[in-house]
């Protein structure tokens, strides 16, 4: 009678033994991989572009909903915008932050466009990849802001707060009212 295993001699016996023992070797490896996936992720650095007036209030509301894993945070705002600066300083309560461009969160001020374009260029040059998250302002119900119209094509995540915008801009993500 022919053996079911086509190889004969020591090689066939070795391969058969290997096939029988392989599941015993893979189970501990799979359990270890599952345990690693369950670990806490490391902090995500965040660059926040603040605008004047309602934009600053909205972005601070967004930040208050984020976990502490979004740190350190760095802010960009207009030199003349003293009110936003005071609000941000109050929000951060004397935290010393270092610049990071791992993630950029913005919600519509015109100053966010050159920052996001610069981040894209850094990524294209292979220097540092930044994830751009754009949240369209709650006041934009039927049309995008000028910043939104530009960054719709470049952002990694484009979040709208009204269903009519989701219908017009299919790449966007509708989460309902988040601010």
Tab-separated table of C-alpha atoms in Angstrom:
chain	number	residue	atom	x	y	z
A	1	UNK	CA	0.000	0.000	0.000
A	2	UNK	CA	1.314	3.446	-0.957
A	3	UNK	CA	1.616	6.042	1.827
A	4	UNK	CA	-0.750	9.025	1.422
A	5	UNK	CA	2.192	11.369	1.841
A	6	UNK	CA	4.085	11.520	-1.479
A	7	UNK	CA	7.577	11.993	-0.007
A	8	UNK	CA	9.388	9.002	1.393
A	9	UNK	CA	12.026	8.517	4.024
A	10	UNK	CA	13.190	11.080	6.539
A	11	UNK	CA	11.966	14.102	4.553
A	12	UNK	CA	8.376	12.861	4.436
A	13	UNK	CA	8.326	12.081	8.143
A	14	UNK	CA	9.799	15.506	8.954
A	15	UNK	CA	7.220	17.366	6.842
A	16	UNK	CA	4.374	15.334	8.313
A	17	UNK	CA	5.586	16.111	11.835
A	18	UNK	CA	5.941	19.798	10.913
A	19	UNK	CA	2.373	19.908	9.581
A	20	UNK	CA	1.077	18.361	12.788
A	21	UNK	CA	3.055	20.710	15.046
A	22	UNK	CA	2.460	23.914	13.053
A	23	UNK	CA	-0.907	24.697	14.729
A	24	UNK	CA	0.705	24.295	18.137
A	25	UNK	CA	3.326	26.866	17.159
A	26	UNK	CA	0.852	29.328	15.624
A	27	UNK	CA	-1.663	29.449	18.512
A	28	UNK	CA	0.700	31.193	20.988
A	29	UNK	CA	1.794	33.596	18.254
A	30	UNK	CA	-1.860	34.486	17.446
A	31	UNK	CA	-2.639	35.048	21.138
A	32	UNK	CA	0.376	37.333	21.473
A	33	UNK	CA	-0.680	39.311	18.386
A	34	UNK	CA	-4.209	39.733	19.802
A	35	UNK	CA	-2.801	40.977	23.115
A	36	UNK	CA	-0.667	43.565	21.304
A	37	UNK	CA	-3.699	44.882	19.416
A	38	UNK	CA	-5.490	45.485	22.717
A	39	UNK	CA	-2.786	47.762	24.101
A	40	UNK	CA	-3.303	51.487	24.417
A	41	UNK	CA	-2.205	53.479	21.444
A	42	UNK	CA	0.452	56.080	21.850
A	43	UNK	CA	-0.538	59.756	22.007
A	44	UNK	CA	-1.454	61.522	18.775
A	45	UNK	CA	0.088	64.930	18.228
A	46	UNK	CA	-2.355	67.560	17.023
A	47	UNK	CA	-1.970	70.869	15.209
A	48	UNK	CA	-5.065	73.048	15.692
A	49	UNK	CA	-5.793	75.994	13.384
A	50	UNK	CA	-7.960	78.536	15.218
A	51	UNK	CA	-9.887	81.362	13.613
A	52	UNK	CA	-11.512	84.392	15.101
A	53	UNK	CA	-14.976	84.595	16.611
A	54	UNK	CA	-17.167	81.538	16.385
A	55	UNK	CA	-14.451	79.366	14.810
A	56	UNK	CA	-12.402	79.426	17.996
A	57	UNK	CA	-15.423	78.583	20.129
A	58	UNK	CA	-16.302	75.654	17.851
A	59	UNK	CA	-12.762	74.272	17.715
A	60	UNK	CA	-12.433	74.468	21.514
A	61	UNK	CA	-15.714	72.574	21.854
A	62	UNK	CA	-14.336	69.914	19.523
A	63	UNK	CA	-11.125	69.698	21.535
A	64	UNK	CA	-13.028	69.356	24.797
A	65	UNK	CA	-14.615	66.163	23.411
A	66	UNK	CA	-11.264	64.584	22.507
A	67	UNK	CA	-9.420	62.293	24.880
A	68	UNK	CA	-6.081	63.183	26.401
A	69	UNK	CA	-4.397	60.908	23.869
A	70	UNK	CA	-4.552	63.874	21.461
A	71	UNK	CA	-1.529	65.643	22.831
A	72	UNK	CA	0.624	67.553	22.609
A	73	UNK	CA	-1.425	70.222	20.855
A	74	UNK	CA	-0.041	73.184	18.963
A	75	UNK	CA	-2.133	76.133	17.838
A	76	UNK	CA	-1.915	78.445	14.850
A	77	UNK	CA	-3.863	81.695	14.959
A	78	UNK	CA	-3.666	85.211	13.571
A	79	UNK	CA	-1.251	87.557	15.288
A	80	UNK	CA	-3.997	90.136	15.749
A	81	UNK	CA	-6.517	87.713	17.261
A	82	UNK	CA	-5.972	88.405	20.963
A	83	UNK	CA	-9.401	87.117	22.011
A	84	UNK	CA	-8.785	83.652	20.532
A	85	UNK	CA	-5.339	83.597	22.084
A	86	UNK	CA	-6.835	84.297	25.503
A	87	UNK	CA	-9.470	81.581	25.041
A	88	UNK	CA	-6.860	79.035	23.980
A	89	UNK	CA	-4.531	79.917	26.864
A	90	UNK	CA	-7.433	79.521	29.251
A	91	UNK	CA	-8.373	76.195	27.651
A	92	UNK	CA	-4.882	74.755	27.852
A	93	UNK	CA	-4.174	76.054	31.396
A	94	UNK	CA	-0.461	76.716	31.166
A	95	UNK	CA	0.444	73.566	29.234
A	96	UNK	CA	3.723	73.860	27.413
A	97	UNK	CA	3.382	72.404	23.939
A	98	UNK	CA	5.847	71.504	21.220
A	99	UNK	CA	5.101	71.693	17.496
A	100	UNK	CA	3.910	68.559	15.785
A	101	UNK	CA	2.362	67.927	12.423
A	102	UNK	CA	1.094	64.383	12.877
A	103	UNK	CA	-2.522	65.509	12.719
A	104	UNK	CA	-4.140	68.779	11.776
A	105	UNK	CA	-7.638	69.636	12.952
A	106	UNK	CA	-9.320	72.686	11.460
A	107	UNK	CA	-12.833	74.012	11.019
A	108	UNK	CA	-12.885	76.748	8.449
A	109	UNK	CA	-10.774	79.830	9.056
A	110	UNK	CA	-8.927	80.942	5.921
A	111	UNK	CA	-5.630	80.616	7.769
A	112	UNK	CA	-5.986	76.826	7.774
A	113	UNK	CA	-5.627	76.518	3.983
A	114	UNK	CA	-1.920	77.479	3.698
A	115	UNK	CA	-1.128	75.387	6.799
A	116	UNK	CA	-2.796	72.307	5.294
A	117	UNK	CA	-1.188	72.875	1.877
A	118	UNK	CA	2.208	73.159	3.597
A	119	UNK	CA	1.566	69.922	5.460
A	120	UNK	CA	0.659	68.218	2.184
A	121	UNK	CA	3.884	69.429	0.597
A	122	UNK	CA	5.900	68.077	3.527
A	123	UNK	CA	4.213	64.726	2.998
A	124	UNK	CA	4.903	64.777	-0.743
A	125	UNK	CA	8.549	65.522	-0.046
A	126	UNK	CA	8.655	62.562	2.330
A	127	UNK	CA	9.536	64.683	5.344
A	128	UNK	CA	6.462	64.177	7.536
A	129	UNK	CA	3.005	62.798	6.780
A	130	UNK	CA	0.159	64.744	8.349
A	131	UNK	CA	-3.444	63.590	8.635
A	132	UNK	CA	-5.790	66.484	7.901
A	133	UNK	CA	-9.195	66.432	9.591
A	134	UNK	CA	-11.478	69.213	8.426
A	135	UNK	CA	-14.769	69.883	10.230
A	136	UNK	CA	-17.065	72.203	8.313
A	137	UNK	CA	-18.658	74.843	10.500
A	138	UNK	CA	-22.135	74.171	11.888
A	139	UNK	CA	-23.356	77.335	10.174
A	140	UNK	CA	-22.647	75.852	6.712
A	141	UNK	CA	-25.971	74.143	6.001
A	142	UNK	CA	-26.231	73.968	2.194
A	143	UNK	CA	-22.863	75.043	0.790
A	144	UNK	CA	-19.265	74.709	1.875
A	145	UNK	CA	-17.142	77.601	3.015
A	146	UNK	CA	-14.309	78.686	0.711
A	147	UNK	CA	-11.833	76.850	2.942
A	148	UNK	CA	-14.063	73.772	2.797
A	149	UNK	CA	-14.283	73.931	-1.004
A	150	UNK	CA	-10.483	73.944	-1.206
A	151	UNK	CA	-9.724	71.383	1.498
A	152	UNK	CA	-12.482	68.982	0.420
A	153	UNK	CA	-10.057	67.605	-2.155
A	154	UNK	CA	-6.998	67.452	0.121
A	155	UNK	CA	-8.218	66.449	3.583
A	156	UNK	CA	-8.037	62.891	4.843
A	157	UNK	CA	-11.324	63.267	6.728
A	158	UNK	CA	-13.910	65.875	5.758
A	159	UNK	CA	-16.687	66.088	8.340
A	160	UNK	CA	-19.983	67.894	7.756
A	161	UNK	CA	-22.740	68.543	10.267
A	162	UNK	CA	-25.745	68.653	7.926
A	163	UNK	CA	-27.169	65.841	5.738
A	164	UNK	CA	-27.658	68.178	2.756
A	165	UNK	CA	-23.887	68.675	2.574
A	166	UNK	CA	-23.265	64.927	2.697
A	167	UNK	CA	-25.547	64.515	-0.325
A	168	UNK	CA	-23.686	67.188	-2.309
A	169	UNK	CA	-20.205	66.077	-1.233
A	170	UNK	CA	-20.000	62.264	-1.163
A	171	UNK	CA	-16.415	62.142	0.181
A	172	UNK	CA	-17.608	63.884	3.341
A	173	UNK	CA	-18.536	62.144	6.565
A	174	UNK	CA	-21.834	63.137	8.193
A	175	UNK	CA	-21.787	62.714	11.958
A	176	UNK	CA	-24.702	64.950	12.815
A	177	UNK	CA	-24.196	67.969	15.009
A	178	UNK	CA	-20.862	67.562	16.795
A	179	UNK	CA	-20.299	71.119	17.985
